[in-house]
GROMACS .gro file of C-alpha atoms in nm:
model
  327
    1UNK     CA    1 -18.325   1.464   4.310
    2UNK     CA    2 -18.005   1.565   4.480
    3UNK     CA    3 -17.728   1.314   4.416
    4UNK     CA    4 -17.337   1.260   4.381
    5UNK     CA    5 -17.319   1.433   4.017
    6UNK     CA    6 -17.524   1.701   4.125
    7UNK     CA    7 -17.193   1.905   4.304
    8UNK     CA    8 -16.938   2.129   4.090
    9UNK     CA    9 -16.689   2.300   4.182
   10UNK     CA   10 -16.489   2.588   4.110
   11UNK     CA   11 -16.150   2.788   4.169
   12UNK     CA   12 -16.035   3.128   4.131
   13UNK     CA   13 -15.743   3.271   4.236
   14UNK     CA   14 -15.787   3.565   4.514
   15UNK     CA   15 -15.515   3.813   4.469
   16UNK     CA   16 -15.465   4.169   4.398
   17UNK     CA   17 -15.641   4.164   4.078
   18UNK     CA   18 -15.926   3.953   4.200
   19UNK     CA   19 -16.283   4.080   4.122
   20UNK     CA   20 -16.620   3.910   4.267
   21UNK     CA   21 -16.798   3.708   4.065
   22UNK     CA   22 -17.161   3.717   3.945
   23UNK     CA   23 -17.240   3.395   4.180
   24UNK     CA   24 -17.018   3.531   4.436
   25UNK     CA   25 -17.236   3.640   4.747
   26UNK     CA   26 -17.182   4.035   4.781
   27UNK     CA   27 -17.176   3.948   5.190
   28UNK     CA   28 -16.879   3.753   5.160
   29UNK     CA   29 -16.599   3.921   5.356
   30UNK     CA   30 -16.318   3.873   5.096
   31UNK     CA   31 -16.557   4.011   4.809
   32UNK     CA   32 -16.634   4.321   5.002
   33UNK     CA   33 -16.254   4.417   5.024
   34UNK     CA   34 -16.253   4.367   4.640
   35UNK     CA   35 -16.477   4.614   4.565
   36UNK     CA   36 -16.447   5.043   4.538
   37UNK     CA   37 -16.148   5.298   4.523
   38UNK     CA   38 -15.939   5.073   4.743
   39UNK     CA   39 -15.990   4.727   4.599
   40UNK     CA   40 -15.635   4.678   4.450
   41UNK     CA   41 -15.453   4.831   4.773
   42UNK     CA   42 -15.672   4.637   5.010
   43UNK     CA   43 -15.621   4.314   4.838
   44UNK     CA   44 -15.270   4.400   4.857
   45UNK     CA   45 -15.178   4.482   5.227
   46UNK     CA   46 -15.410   4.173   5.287
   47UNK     CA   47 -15.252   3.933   5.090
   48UNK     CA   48 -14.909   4.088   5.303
   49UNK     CA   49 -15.082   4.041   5.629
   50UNK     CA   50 -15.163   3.679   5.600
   51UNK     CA   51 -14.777   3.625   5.446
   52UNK     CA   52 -14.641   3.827   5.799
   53UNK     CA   53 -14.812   3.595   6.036
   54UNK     CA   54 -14.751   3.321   5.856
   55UNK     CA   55 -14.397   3.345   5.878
   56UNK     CA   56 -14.468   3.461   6.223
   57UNK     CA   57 -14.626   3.119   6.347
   58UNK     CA   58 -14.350   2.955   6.092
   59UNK     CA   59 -13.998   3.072   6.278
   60UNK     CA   60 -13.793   2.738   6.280
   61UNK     CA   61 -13.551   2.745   5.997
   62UNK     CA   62 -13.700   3.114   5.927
   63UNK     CA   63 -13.390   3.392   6.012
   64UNK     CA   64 -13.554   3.645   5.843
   65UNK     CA   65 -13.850   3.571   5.845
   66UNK     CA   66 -13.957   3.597   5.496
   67UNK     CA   67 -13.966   3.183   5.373
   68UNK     CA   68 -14.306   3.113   5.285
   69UNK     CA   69 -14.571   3.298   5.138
   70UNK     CA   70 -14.966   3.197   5.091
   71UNK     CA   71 -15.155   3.153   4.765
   72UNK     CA   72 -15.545   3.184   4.837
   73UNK     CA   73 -15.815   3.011   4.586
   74UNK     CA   74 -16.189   3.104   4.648
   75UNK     CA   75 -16.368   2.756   4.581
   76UNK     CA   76 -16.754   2.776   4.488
   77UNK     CA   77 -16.933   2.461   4.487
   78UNK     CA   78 -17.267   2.463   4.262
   79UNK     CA   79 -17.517   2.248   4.307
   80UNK     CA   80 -17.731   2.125   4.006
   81UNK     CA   81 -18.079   2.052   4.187
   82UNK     CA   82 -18.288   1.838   3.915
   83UNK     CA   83 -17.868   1.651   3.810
   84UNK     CA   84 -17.968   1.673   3.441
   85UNK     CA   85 -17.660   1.895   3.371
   86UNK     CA   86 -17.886   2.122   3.180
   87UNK     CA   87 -18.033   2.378   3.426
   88UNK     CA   88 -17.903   2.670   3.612
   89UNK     CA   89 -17.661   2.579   3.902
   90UNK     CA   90 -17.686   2.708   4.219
   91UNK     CA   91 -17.405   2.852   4.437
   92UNK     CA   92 -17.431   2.642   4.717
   93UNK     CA   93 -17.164   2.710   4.928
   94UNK     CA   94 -16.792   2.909   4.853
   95UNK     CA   95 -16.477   2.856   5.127
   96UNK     CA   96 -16.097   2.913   5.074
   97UNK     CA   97 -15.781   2.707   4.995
   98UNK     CA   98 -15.458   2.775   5.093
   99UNK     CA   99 -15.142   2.653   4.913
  100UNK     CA  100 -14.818   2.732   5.125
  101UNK     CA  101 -14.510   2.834   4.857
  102UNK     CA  102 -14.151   2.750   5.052
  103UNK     CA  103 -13.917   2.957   4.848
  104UNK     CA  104 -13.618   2.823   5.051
  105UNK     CA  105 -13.726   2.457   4.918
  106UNK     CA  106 -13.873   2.584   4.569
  107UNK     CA  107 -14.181   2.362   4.648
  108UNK     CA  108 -14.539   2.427   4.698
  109UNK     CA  109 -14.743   2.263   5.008
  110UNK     CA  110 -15.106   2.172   5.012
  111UNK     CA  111 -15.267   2.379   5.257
  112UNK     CA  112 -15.668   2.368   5.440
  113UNK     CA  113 -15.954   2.407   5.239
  114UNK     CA  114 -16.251   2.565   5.429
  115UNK     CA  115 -16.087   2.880   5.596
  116UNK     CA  116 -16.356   3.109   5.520
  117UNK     CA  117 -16.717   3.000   5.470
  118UNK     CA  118 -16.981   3.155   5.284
  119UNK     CA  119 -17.350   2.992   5.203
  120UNK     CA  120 -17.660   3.147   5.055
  121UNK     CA  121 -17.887   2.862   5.222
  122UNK     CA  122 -17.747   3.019   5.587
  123UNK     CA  123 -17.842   3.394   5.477
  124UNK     CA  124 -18.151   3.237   5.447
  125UNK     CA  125 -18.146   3.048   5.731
  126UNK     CA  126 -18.064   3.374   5.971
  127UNK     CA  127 -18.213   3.669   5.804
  128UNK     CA  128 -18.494   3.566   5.654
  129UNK     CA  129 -18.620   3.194   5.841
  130UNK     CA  130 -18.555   3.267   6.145
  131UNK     CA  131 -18.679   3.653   6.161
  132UNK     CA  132 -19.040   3.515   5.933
  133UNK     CA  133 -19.058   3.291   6.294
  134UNK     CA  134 -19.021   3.500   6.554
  135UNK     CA  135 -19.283   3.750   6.431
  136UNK     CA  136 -19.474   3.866   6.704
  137UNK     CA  137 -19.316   3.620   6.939
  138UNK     CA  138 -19.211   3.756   7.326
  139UNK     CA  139 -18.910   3.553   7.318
  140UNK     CA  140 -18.674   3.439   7.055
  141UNK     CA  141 -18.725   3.116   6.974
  142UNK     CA  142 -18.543   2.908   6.742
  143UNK     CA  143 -18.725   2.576   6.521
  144UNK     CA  144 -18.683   2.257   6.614
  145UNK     CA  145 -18.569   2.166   6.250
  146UNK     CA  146 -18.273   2.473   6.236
  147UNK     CA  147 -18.043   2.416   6.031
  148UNK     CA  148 -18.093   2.057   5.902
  149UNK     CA  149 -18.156   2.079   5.499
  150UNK     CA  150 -17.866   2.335   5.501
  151UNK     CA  151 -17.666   2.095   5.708
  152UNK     CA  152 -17.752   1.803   5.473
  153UNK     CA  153 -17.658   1.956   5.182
  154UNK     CA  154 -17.351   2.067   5.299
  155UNK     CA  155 -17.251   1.740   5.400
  156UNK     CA  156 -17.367   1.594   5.107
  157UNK     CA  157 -17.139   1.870   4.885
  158UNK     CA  158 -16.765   1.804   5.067
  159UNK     CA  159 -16.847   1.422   5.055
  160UNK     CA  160 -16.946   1.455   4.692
  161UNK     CA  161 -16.723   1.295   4.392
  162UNK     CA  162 -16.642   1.678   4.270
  163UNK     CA  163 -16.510   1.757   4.641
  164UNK     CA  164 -16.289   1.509   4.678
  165UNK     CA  165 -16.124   1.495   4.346
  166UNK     CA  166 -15.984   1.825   4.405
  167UNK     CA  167 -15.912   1.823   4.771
  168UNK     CA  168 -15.764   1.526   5.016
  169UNK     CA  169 -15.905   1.627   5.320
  170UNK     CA  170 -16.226   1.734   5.485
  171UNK     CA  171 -16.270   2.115   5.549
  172UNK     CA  172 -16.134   2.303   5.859
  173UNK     CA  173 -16.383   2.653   5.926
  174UNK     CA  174 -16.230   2.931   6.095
  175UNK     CA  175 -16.421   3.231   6.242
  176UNK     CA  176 -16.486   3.444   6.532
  177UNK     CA  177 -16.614   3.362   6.844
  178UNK     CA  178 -16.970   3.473   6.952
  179UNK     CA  179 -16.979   3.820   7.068
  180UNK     CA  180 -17.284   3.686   7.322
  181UNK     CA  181 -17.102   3.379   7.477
  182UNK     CA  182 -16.780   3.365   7.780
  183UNK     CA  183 -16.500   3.195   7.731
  184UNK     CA  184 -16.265   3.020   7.975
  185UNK     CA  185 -15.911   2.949   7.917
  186UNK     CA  186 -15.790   2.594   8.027
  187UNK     CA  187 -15.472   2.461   8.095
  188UNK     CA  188 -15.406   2.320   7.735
  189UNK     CA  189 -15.184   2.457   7.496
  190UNK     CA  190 -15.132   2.383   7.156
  191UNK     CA  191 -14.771   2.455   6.988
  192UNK     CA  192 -14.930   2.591   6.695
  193UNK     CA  193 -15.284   2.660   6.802
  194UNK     CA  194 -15.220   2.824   7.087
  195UNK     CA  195 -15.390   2.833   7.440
  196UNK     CA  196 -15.750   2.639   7.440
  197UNK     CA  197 -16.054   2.810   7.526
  198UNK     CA  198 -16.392   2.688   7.633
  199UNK     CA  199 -16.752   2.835   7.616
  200UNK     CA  200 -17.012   2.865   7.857
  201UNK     CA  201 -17.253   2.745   7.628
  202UNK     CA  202 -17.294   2.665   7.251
  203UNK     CA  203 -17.381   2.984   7.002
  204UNK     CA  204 -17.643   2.935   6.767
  205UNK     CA  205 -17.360   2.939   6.512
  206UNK     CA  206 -17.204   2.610   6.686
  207UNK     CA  207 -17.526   2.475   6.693
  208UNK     CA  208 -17.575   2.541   6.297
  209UNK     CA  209 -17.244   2.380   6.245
  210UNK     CA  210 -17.311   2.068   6.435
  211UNK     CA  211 -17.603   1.994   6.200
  212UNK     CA  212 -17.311   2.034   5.899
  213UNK     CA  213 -17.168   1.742   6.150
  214UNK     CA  214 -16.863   1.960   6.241
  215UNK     CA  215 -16.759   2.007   6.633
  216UNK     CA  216 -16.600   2.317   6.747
  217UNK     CA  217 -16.303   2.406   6.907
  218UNK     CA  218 -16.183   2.763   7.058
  219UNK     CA  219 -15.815   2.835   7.004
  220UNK     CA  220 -15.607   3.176   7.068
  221UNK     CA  221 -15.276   3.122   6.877
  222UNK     CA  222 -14.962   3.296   7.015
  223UNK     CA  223 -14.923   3.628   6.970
  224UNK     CA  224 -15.268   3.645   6.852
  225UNK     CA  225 -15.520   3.856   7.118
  226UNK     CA  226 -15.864   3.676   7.114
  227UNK     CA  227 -15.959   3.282   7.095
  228UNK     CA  228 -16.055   3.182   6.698
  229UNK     CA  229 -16.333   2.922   6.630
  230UNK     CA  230 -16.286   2.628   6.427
  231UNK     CA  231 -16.518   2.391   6.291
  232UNK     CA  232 -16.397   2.053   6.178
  233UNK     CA  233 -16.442   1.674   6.148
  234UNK     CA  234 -16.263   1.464   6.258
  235UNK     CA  235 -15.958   1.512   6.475
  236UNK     CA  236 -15.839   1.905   6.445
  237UNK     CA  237 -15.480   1.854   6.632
  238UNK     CA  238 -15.372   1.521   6.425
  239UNK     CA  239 -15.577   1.526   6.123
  240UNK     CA  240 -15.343   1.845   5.997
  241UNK     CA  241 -14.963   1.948   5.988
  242UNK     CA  242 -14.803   2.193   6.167
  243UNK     CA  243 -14.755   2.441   5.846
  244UNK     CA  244 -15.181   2.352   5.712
  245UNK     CA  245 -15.269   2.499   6.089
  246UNK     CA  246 -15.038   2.791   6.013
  247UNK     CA  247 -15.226   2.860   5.668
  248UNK     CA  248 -15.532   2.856   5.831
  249UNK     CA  249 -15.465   3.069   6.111
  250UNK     CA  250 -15.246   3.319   5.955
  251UNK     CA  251 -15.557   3.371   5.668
  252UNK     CA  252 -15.846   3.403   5.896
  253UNK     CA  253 -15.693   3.563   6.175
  254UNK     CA  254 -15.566   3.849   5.945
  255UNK     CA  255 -15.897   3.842   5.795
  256UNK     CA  256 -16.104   3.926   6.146
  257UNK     CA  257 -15.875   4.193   6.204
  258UNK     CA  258 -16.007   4.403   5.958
  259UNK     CA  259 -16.372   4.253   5.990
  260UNK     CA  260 -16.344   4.269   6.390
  261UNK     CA  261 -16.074   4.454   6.470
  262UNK     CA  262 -16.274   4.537   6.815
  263UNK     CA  263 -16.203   4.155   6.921
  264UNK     CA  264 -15.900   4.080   6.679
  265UNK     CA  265 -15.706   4.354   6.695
  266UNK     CA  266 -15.778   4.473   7.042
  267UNK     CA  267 -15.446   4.661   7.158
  268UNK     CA  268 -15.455   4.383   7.481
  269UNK     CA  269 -15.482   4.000   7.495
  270UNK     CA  270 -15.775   3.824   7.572
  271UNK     CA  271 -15.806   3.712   8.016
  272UNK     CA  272 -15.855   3.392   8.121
  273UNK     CA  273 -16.227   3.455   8.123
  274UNK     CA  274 -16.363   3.645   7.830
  275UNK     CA  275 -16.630   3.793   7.637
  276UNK     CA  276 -16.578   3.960   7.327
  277UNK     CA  277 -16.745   4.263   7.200
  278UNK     CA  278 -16.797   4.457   6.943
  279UNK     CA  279 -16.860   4.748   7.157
  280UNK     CA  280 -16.492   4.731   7.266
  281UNK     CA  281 -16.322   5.049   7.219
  282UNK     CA  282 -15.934   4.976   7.313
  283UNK     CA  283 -15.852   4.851   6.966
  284UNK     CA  284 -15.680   4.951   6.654
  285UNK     CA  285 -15.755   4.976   6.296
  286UNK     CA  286 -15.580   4.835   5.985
  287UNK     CA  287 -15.567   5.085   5.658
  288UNK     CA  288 -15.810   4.834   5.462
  289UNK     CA  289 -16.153   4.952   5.412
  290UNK     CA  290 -16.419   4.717   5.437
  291UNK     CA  291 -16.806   4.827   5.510
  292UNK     CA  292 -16.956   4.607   5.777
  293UNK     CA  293 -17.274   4.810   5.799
  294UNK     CA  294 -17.309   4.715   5.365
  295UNK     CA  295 -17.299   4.357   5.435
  296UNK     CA  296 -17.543   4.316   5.733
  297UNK     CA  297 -17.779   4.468   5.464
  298UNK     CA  298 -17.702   4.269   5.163
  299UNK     CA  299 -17.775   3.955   5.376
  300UNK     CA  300 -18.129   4.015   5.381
  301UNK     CA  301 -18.101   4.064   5.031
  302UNK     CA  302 -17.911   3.716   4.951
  303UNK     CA  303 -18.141   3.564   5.177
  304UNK     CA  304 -18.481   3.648   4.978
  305UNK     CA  305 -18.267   3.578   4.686
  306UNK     CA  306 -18.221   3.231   4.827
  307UNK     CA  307 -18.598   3.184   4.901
  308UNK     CA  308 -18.672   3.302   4.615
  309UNK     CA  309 -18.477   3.095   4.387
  310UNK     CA  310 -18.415   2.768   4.526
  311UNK     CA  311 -18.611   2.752   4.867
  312UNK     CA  312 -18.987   2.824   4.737
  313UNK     CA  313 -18.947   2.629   4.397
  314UNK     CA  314 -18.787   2.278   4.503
  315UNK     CA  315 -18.942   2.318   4.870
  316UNK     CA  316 -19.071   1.975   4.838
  317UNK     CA  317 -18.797   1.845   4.660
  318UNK     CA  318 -18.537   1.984   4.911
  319UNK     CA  319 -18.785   1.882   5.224
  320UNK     CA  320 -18.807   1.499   5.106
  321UNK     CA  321 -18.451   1.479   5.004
  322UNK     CA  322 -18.307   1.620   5.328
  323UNK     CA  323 -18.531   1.347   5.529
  324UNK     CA  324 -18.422   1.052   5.319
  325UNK     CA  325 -18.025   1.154   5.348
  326UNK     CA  326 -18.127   1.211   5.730
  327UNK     CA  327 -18.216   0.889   5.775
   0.00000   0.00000   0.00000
């Protein structure tokens, strides 16, 4: 059964020599950059993209603009399912931490871990549950139970033992908004953050992240041309300094410009009331390759692989655990 000592985790350092590992999901944005001709030169302007906004968002006591710099770590946490230490570990879920370097200070600065996320159990969840249950339905229709063993666990994981001895706070998830949903701009404005957004309605993706127990908020930072979506616990605008914000948005936003650049790198801002597409065609691209059409199809894959090796063997395992830690 699932327990406390069943969670490891793992760190590797993504920069220009980084190379995907064998457990790393091939959909995973960051691993798809690291891959072909281009690898080492995409990795590269990257890595100088997220350092450019960050000092961007970071201008006080910054003349030139050039004080800080970001170190990313790709964190995988495995999951042991019978906790005998002796059996194949599963790669549960893998997110990103950020450590912010001052070189004016010559110190280093704990940044967010989360960032990114990437899960097997949710390629699963959306391209191979959820497609399996609307066969030969007239309308799409989503199960009343969406989402909760993949929600469990991944509560379960970032309050394990293994979690918190290598990170002090709770994970902050950045990514884009729905392509499907409006959004209206209020009146509040973060200094960091930016102006807040609000949806019409929750995505399916917000509703998936509520069963992780995380509650969204819709952000577009300054200077920045479409609202970003992050999932947290807790409280997102006191919970986190100034500079951990910064690492956050200057990674992910930098990130969705080369994964959306339709929304995130649209050559005008977002209105006060707006709905993003991907059909958008005033919008420019960055010189780092990245093949969106390769990962919706590797999703399927990761999803049967999912099934295949840890939904359809500890089913009843997974089924009675998830109940119990529900209750």
């Amino acid at each position: 059964m699932i327990q406390d000592s069943s969670f490891y985790v793992r760190r590797l350092c993504f920069d220009e020599d980084y190379r995907p590992s064998d457990n790393t999901r091939l959909t995973t944005n960051f691993a798809n950059l690291a891959r072909g001709d281009s690898r080492q030169e995409n990795l590269r302007n990257v890595l100088r993209m997220i350092d450019n906004r960050f000092n961007d968002l970071a201008h006080w006591d910054n003349p030139n603009g050039d004080r800080y710099s970001v170190e990313i770590e790709i964190v995988s946490v495995e999951m042991d399912i019978d906790s005998t230490g002796k059996g194949d570990r599963f790669p549960l879920i893998e997110i990103l931490n950020t450590t912010i370097v001052d070189k004016k200070d010559n110190k280093r600065i704990a940044g967010i871990a989360g960032n990114n996320f990437s899960s097997y159990v949710r390629d699963y969840d959306f391209s191979v549950l959820l497609l399996k249950y609307n066969e030969n339905k007239k309308e799409f229709v989503v199960p009343a139970d969406y989402g909760a063993l993949h929600g469990n666990l991944f509560k379960c994981a970032v309050n394990s033992s293994a979690y918190k001895k290598n990170f002090g706070k709770l994970p902050v998830i950045c990514l884009s908004v729905s392509s499907n949903k409006t959004y209206s701009r209020t009146g509040n404005k973060h200094p960091v953050l930016g102006a807040e957004y609000q949806q019409n309605e929750f995505s399916l993706t917000d509703q998936y992240f509520k069963k992780m127990g995380m509650q969204v908020r819709y952000f577009m930072p300054t200077g920045g041309v479409a609202p970003l979506a992050f999932y947290f616990f807790g409280d997102l605008l006191s919970d986190y300094s100034a500079l951990e914000l910064i690492s956050t948005i200057s990674t992910m936003e930098s990130f969705q410009k080369i994964y959306r650049p339709e929304i995130y790198n649209a050559n005008s801002a977002a209105s006060d009331c707006y709905q993003p597409s991907l059909k958008h065609q005033d919008y420019s691209v960055t010189r780092i390759v990245y093949d969106r059409e390769e990962r919706n199809r590797l999703a399927v894959a990761q999803g049967k692989y999912t099934e295949q090796g840890l939904i359809k063997p500890y089913r009843d395992i997974l089924e009675a655990w998830s109940a119990n830690y529900a209750a």
